[in-house]
Coordinates of C-alpha atoms in Angstrom, one line a residue:
M1449 CA -8.9 153.9 87.9
A1450 CA -9.3 157.8 87.0
V1451 CA -9.4 159.1 83.2
V1452 CA -9.7 162.0 80.9
T1453 CA -12.4 161.4 79.1
A1454 CA -12.8 161.5 75.3
K1455 CA -14.8 164.8 75.7
G1456 CA -11.9 165.8 78.1
R1457 CA -9.4 165.4 75.2
E1458 CA -11.8 167.7 73.1
I1459 CA -11.5 170.6 76.2
I1460 CA -7.5 170.0 76.6
A1461 CA -7.4 171.3 72.8
G1462 CA -10.0 173.8 73.1
R1463 CA -8.4 175.5 76.2
M1464 CA -4.9 175.6 74.1
R1465 CA -6.9 177.8 71.5
G1466 CA -7.6 180.2 74.0
S1467 CA -10.7 182.1 73.5
S1468 CA -12.0 181.0 69.9
P1469 CA -13.7 178.3 70.7
S1470 CA -14.6 179.4 74.2
Q1471 CA -13.8 176.3 76.7
A1472 CA -14.9 177.0 80.6
E1473 CA -12.1 175.5 83.0
P1474 CA -13.4 171.9 84.2
L1475 CA -12.9 173.0 87.7
N1476 CA -16.5 171.7 89.1
L1477 CA -15.8 168.6 91.3
A1478 CA -19.3 166.3 91.5
W1479 CA -19.2 162.8 93.1
G1480 CA -21.5 159.6 93.1
N1481 CA -22.4 156.6 94.6
N1482 CA -21.3 154.2 91.7
P1483 CA -23.8 151.5 93.0
A1484 CA -22.8 148.8 90.9
G1485 CA -18.9 149.3 91.5
L1486 CA -18.5 150.4 87.8
T1487 CA -14.9 151.2 86.7
A1488 CA -14.2 154.6 84.8
A1489 CA -13.8 154.6 81.2
A1490 CA -12.7 157.1 78.7
S1491 CA -16.0 156.9 76.9
D1492 CA -17.9 157.9 80.2
V1493 CA -20.0 160.9 79.6
G1494 CA -21.3 161.1 83.1
L1495 CA -21.2 159.7 86.6
F1496 CA -22.7 156.5 87.2
K1497 CA -24.8 157.4 89.4
E1498 CA -24.3 161.2 90.8
A1499 CA -25.3 161.9 94.2
S1500 CA -27.5 164.8 95.4
E1501 CA -25.1 167.3 96.5
S1502 CA -24.3 170.3 94.7
R1503 CA -21.1 170.5 92.6
V1504 CA -18.2 172.0 94.3
A1505 CA -16.0 175.2 92.4
G1506 CA -12.4 173.5 93.3
T1507 CA -9.3 175.3 93.6
S1508 CA -7.0 174.7 90.4
S1509 CA -3.4 174.8 89.9
I1510 CA -0.3 174.0 87.4
V1511 CA 2.1 171.9 89.2
T1512 CA 5.3 169.9 88.5
T1513 CA 5.1 165.6 88.4
T1514 CA 7.9 165.4 86.2
T1515 CA 8.5 167.9 84.0
P1516 CA 8.2 171.7 85.2
S1517 CA 4.2 172.3 84.9
D1518 CA 3.4 169.3 83.7
T1519 CA 0.2 168.9 85.4
Y1520 CA -3.3 170.4 86.0
Q1521 CA -4.5 169.8 89.4
V1522 CA -7.7 170.7 91.0
T1523 CA -8.4 170.5 94.8
G1524 CA -12.1 170.7 96.5
T1525 CA -14.2 169.1 99.2
L1526 CA -17.2 168.1 99.4
T1527 CA -19.5 168.0 102.1
S1528 CA -22.1 164.7 102.4
G1529 CA -25.8 165.9 103.2
S1530 CA -26.9 162.2 104.2
S1531 CA -25.8 158.8 105.0
Q1532 CA -24.6 157.5 101.9
S1533 CA -21.3 155.7 100.5
I1534 CA -19.6 157.7 97.9
A1535 CA -17.4 155.8 95.3
E1536 CA -16.4 158.5 92.6
V1537 CA -15.4 161.9 91.7
A1538 CA -15.4 163.8 88.6
L1539 CA -14.4 166.6 86.9
S1540 CA -16.8 169.3 84.7
D1541 CA -16.2 172.7 82.9
T1542 CA -20.1 173.5 84.8
A1543 CA -21.3 173.9 88.3
S1544 CA -24.9 172.1 87.1
K1545 CA -25.8 168.8 86.7
P1546 CA -27.3 167.5 83.5
T1547 CA -30.5 166.0 83.2
A1548 CA -30.6 162.7 85.3
D1549 CA -33.6 159.6 85.2
S1550 CA -33.6 156.6 85.7
V1551 CA -34.5 153.3 84.0
Q1552 CA -38.2 152.1 84.2
A1553 CA -39.7 148.7 84.4
G1554 CA -40.7 147.5 80.7
S1555 CA -37.3 149.0 79.1
A1556 CA -36.1 146.3 76.1
V1557 CA -32.9 147.2 77.3
I1558 CA -33.0 145.4 80.8
G1559 CA -30.7 142.6 80.7
S1560 CA -29.9 142.9 76.7
N1561 CA -27.2 144.0 74.5
S1562 CA -28.9 144.3 71.8
A1563 CA -32.5 146.0 72.5
T1564 CA -33.2 149.6 71.4
T1565 CA -36.2 150.5 73.4
L1566 CA -36.0 152.6 77.0
V1567 CA -38.5 153.4 79.0
V1568 CA -37.9 156.5 81.8
A1569 CA -40.1 158.5 83.9
N1570 CA -39.9 161.5 81.8
G1571 CA -39.2 161.3 78.1
A1572 CA -39.5 165.1 78.2
S1573 CA -36.5 165.7 80.1
F1574 CA -34.7 164.2 76.6
A1575 CA -34.4 165.1 72.8
T1576 CA -33.3 163.2 69.9
N1577 CA -29.8 162.8 69.2
Q1578 CA -28.9 163.6 72.4
Y1579 CA -26.4 161.0 74.3
I1580 CA -26.8 159.3 77.5
Q1581 CA -24.7 157.0 79.7
I1582 CA -26.2 154.0 81.8
R1583 CA -23.8 152.6 83.7
T1584 CA -20.8 152.0 81.5
E1585 CA -22.6 152.4 78.0
V1586 CA -23.0 155.3 76.1
L1587 CA -26.3 155.5 74.1
K1588 CA -27.8 158.1 71.7
I1589 CA -31.5 159.0 71.1
V1590 CA -32.8 158.5 68.3
G1591 CA -36.4 158.6 69.0
I1592 CA -39.0 159.8 71.8
S1593 CA -42.3 158.5 72.2
T1594 CA -43.7 160.2 75.3
N1595 CA -41.9 158.3 78.0
T1596 CA -40.1 155.7 75.6
L1597 CA -36.7 156.4 74.0
T1598 CA -35.3 154.6 70.9
V1599 CA -31.7 154.5 71.1
T1600 CA -28.3 153.3 69.4
R1601 CA -26.2 151.2 71.1
A1602 CA -22.7 151.3 72.1
Q1603 CA -21.8 155.0 71.4
N1604 CA -18.6 156.8 72.1
G1605 CA -16.3 153.8 72.0
S1606 CA -18.4 152.2 74.7
T1607 CA -19.2 148.5 75.0
A1608 CA -23.2 147.6 74.8
I1609 CA -23.9 145.9 78.0
S1610 CA -26.5 143.4 79.5
T1611 CA -26.5 144.3 82.6
I1612 CA -28.7 147.3 82.5
A1613 CA -32.0 146.7 85.2
S1614 CA -34.5 148.7 86.4
G1615 CA -33.9 151.6 88.4
D1616 CA -30.3 152.4 87.0
T1617 CA -29.2 156.0 86.5
V1618 CA -29.6 157.5 82.8
T1619 CA -27.6 160.5 82.7
G1620 CA -27.2 162.9 79.5
G1621 CA -23.5 163.9 78.5
N1622 CA -21.5 165.0 75.3
I1623 CA -19.2 163.2 73.1
P1624 CA -16.8 165.1 71.6
G1625 CA -18.0 167.2 68.7
V1626 CA -21.3 167.4 70.4
S1627 CA -22.3 169.9 72.9
N1628 CA -26.1 169.6 72.7
V1629 CA -26.7 168.2 76.7
T1630 CA -26.6 171.3 79.0
N1631 CA -24.0 170.3 81.6
G1632 CA -22.9 167.4 80.0
N1633 CA -19.2 168.2 79.7
L1634 CA -17.5 165.6 81.8
F1635 CA -13.5 165.6 81.6
F1636 CA -12.3 163.6 84.4
H1637 CA -13.7 160.4 86.0
C1638 CA -12.1 158.3 88.8
E1639 CA -14.1 155.5 90.7
H1640 CA -12.8 154.7 94.5
G1641 CA -13.0 152.2 96.9
A1642 CA -16.6 153.0 98.4
Q1643 CA -16.0 155.8 101.3
N1644 CA -19.4 155.4 103.5
L1645 CA -20.6 159.0 105.1
N1646 CA -22.8 160.3 107.4
S1647 CA -24.5 163.6 107.1
G1648 CA -21.9 166.3 107.4
D1649 CA -18.6 164.0 106.8
Q1650 CA -16.1 165.6 104.4
V1651 CA -14.0 164.2 101.8
A1652 CA -11.0 166.7 100.5
Y1653 CA -9.9 165.5 96.9
T1654 CA -6.8 166.5 94.9
L1655 CA -7.1 165.5 91.2
T1656 CA -4.2 165.6 88.9
T1657 CA -4.2 165.4 85.2
K1658 CA -0.6 164.9 84.1
F1659 CA 0.3 165.9 80.2
S1660 CA 2.9 164.1 78.4

């Protein structure tokens, strides 16, 4: 499954208006491990688990799929810095990564689709009214006490899940109309078959978004 995210649709509309409002081109490739084999959805605001490698600025072009110039395309190559399994790829309008943390033991949200208390390793990395993603669910932070976050579940059209586990990645991101997470605009997200890589292995991606 490959999707233009809800935030991505806002990015498309913003680019149609030119420089006001300003909208950077979403050509930065990022990849991730997707350790739970999750499916990308338009509600996503972050990768399921972004890998440690730096993002890479791809090369964009407008190509023809069905009618002339109906497709936005980005090509780029990512190089693995370790032995790992890569199973997702994304496009963002920033080269830097958003804040990421992990679910800690003692979080009430573990195994619950209704609990609203989340413990992270470093609560100072987040702020109230920010949006975060854990697995396939987007949550809104409504309060912070040291490393304990109080959250509102099932945001941005996502579904509250009961599969949150200790160690799951917590990633900051932006929903449409919100840009308070630095480097948090996810345009395109795709999960794919796992690629088991060694250090130095490369994957060349061609990512296309057709407008119709």
